[in-house]
Amino acid sequence: FFFSLFLCSEELRRWFLQQEMDLFRYRFSQLTDNLMQKFLEHVNLSFEGVSEELKTELENELCASTPGFSLPKVKEQMFYKVGLADAVDLFRTRRVFIKDGFAYVPFKEMDAIVLNNYRTKLSKALALTARSLPSIQSDERLQPLLKHLSHSYVGPDYSIQKNTGKISLEQIDALSVKSFPLCMRQLHRALRDTHHLRHGGRMQYGLFLKGIGLTLEQALEFWKKEFIRGKVDADKFDKGYAYSIRHNYGKEGKRTDYTPYSCMKIIMSNPPSQGDYHGCPFRHSDPELLKQKLQSYKIPPSGITQILDLVKGMHYQLACQKYFELTHEVDDIGFSLNHPNQYFTESQKLLTGGREPKKELSNSGNSQQKNNSQESMNSNSTPTSSNTTADTELEGLEAYFTED
Ligand code: SF4
């Protein structure tokens, strides 16, 4: 409630809604089946489960109308009868069987219902609190907070360069294809093609390169080599551009050791103009151009559709996560993306064996994990302790659904 008071513009409100939705989606996805069930009951979203007899009677229809479901899977999964008003998205995209005014929703799709419900409640709450804004805005003590809230980032700042000096300049072209997020891949390509980047691009890309481990000497060599291929001669580079590179490394001016930009900063501030290549392509590119770019990077059409849907819903970081999954051929990215350097680090971990690919873990793996947790809950000889675990897991999550 406190933060929502500070959302004075439509864009900030959307940003806040997006953060809350992402957090909720993540927390909900971490629950075991048992806890999800408990949570649904707790927030009065308990829907009628389809009995085994009815499921057997309708198994052919359920199988035919639920994408990705075979008969054995229909038998194995729990289905719920959900009123059409709560399942609009699912039946509009033909993902569920409809009968007598009810959608027959498999358990794995229940998160869509819960998220929808949460979004509606939160939007309503935001609209109500926005009415209090005029009085809050007049308080100058709160204005700086309001201004900087949406740019805040509390994750690692990637200024501590464990890898400093471990990357050679010759590796950068290959790394830009394999391990750079789209924003940095775009900047690198533009730099190679035009032999120049404007200030916003040099800052965003230069600090990213610093974060992945380029030393100051390497950075000077890298930028100089590229710029002198274009319209800038060596002398002009030394006089005009070398200073700001040294500045980024804390060797000039106030000697601040600047940190690479987070996704939030890139998405929310300094949008690119004509001739700029910085920014977040998922946020700042025209969807048609983004589509062409993804096609040229050999992203499969179904993946492009998923990415564009996420972009349309303003889920830019999720679109980037999907891009990671598709380019690394994993089903589950396994982390929540907040920073371009995090993207790079995770990509390198995956490609160099620091982290196991998640492909085989996918749905069956997750359900295995969940089933194991469920089993241990069921077989737990001390129900009190099981409940305590459940309560701990759910702690705070119910608050998402508390009334305004
Ligand atoms: Fe870059 Fe972040 Fe946008 Fe991905 S979401 S392209 S890492 S700014």
Coordinates of N, CA and C in Angstrom, one line a residue, residues 11 27 67 124 131 193 195 224 284 296 307 313 332 382:
E11 N 2.6 5.1 -16.3 CA 3.8 4.2 -16.6 C 4.3 3.6 -15.3
R27 N 6.6 -16.6 -6.6 CA 6.3 -17.3 -5.3 C 5.3 -18.4 -5.5
P67 N -4.7 -28.5 -24.8 CA -3.5 -28.7 -25.6 C -2.4 -29.4 -24.7
K124 N -7.4 -2.6 -9.1 CA -8.4 -1.9 -8.4 C -7.8 -1.1 -7.2
R131 N -6.2 8.0 -5.8 CA -7.0 9.1 -5.5 C -6.4 9.9 -4.3
D193 N 29.1 -2.5 -37.0 CA 28.6 -2.1 -38.3 C 28.9 -0.6 -38.6
H195 N 30.9 1.5 -36.5 CA 32.2 1.9 -35.9 C 31.9 3.1 -35.0
K224 N 38.8 2.0 -29.2 CA 39.7 2.8 -30.1 C 39.8 2.1 -31.4
H284 N 11.8 -1.0 -26.1 CA 11.9 0.2 -27.0 C 11.9 -0.1 -28.5
S296 N 15.9 -13.1 -37.7 CA 17.3 -13.2 -38.2 C 18.2 -13.9 -37.2
I307 N 7.4 -14.5 -27.3 CA 8.1 -13.3 -26.9 C 7.2 -12.0 -27.2
G313 N 2.2 -7.6 -23.3 CA 1.7 -7.4 -22.0 C 2.7 -6.7 -21.1
D332 N 13.5 -24.0 -18.7 CA 13.2 -23.2 -17.6 C 14.5 -22.4 -17.3
T382 N 4.6 -36.2 11.8 CA 4.2 -35.1 12.7 C 3.5 -34.1 11.9

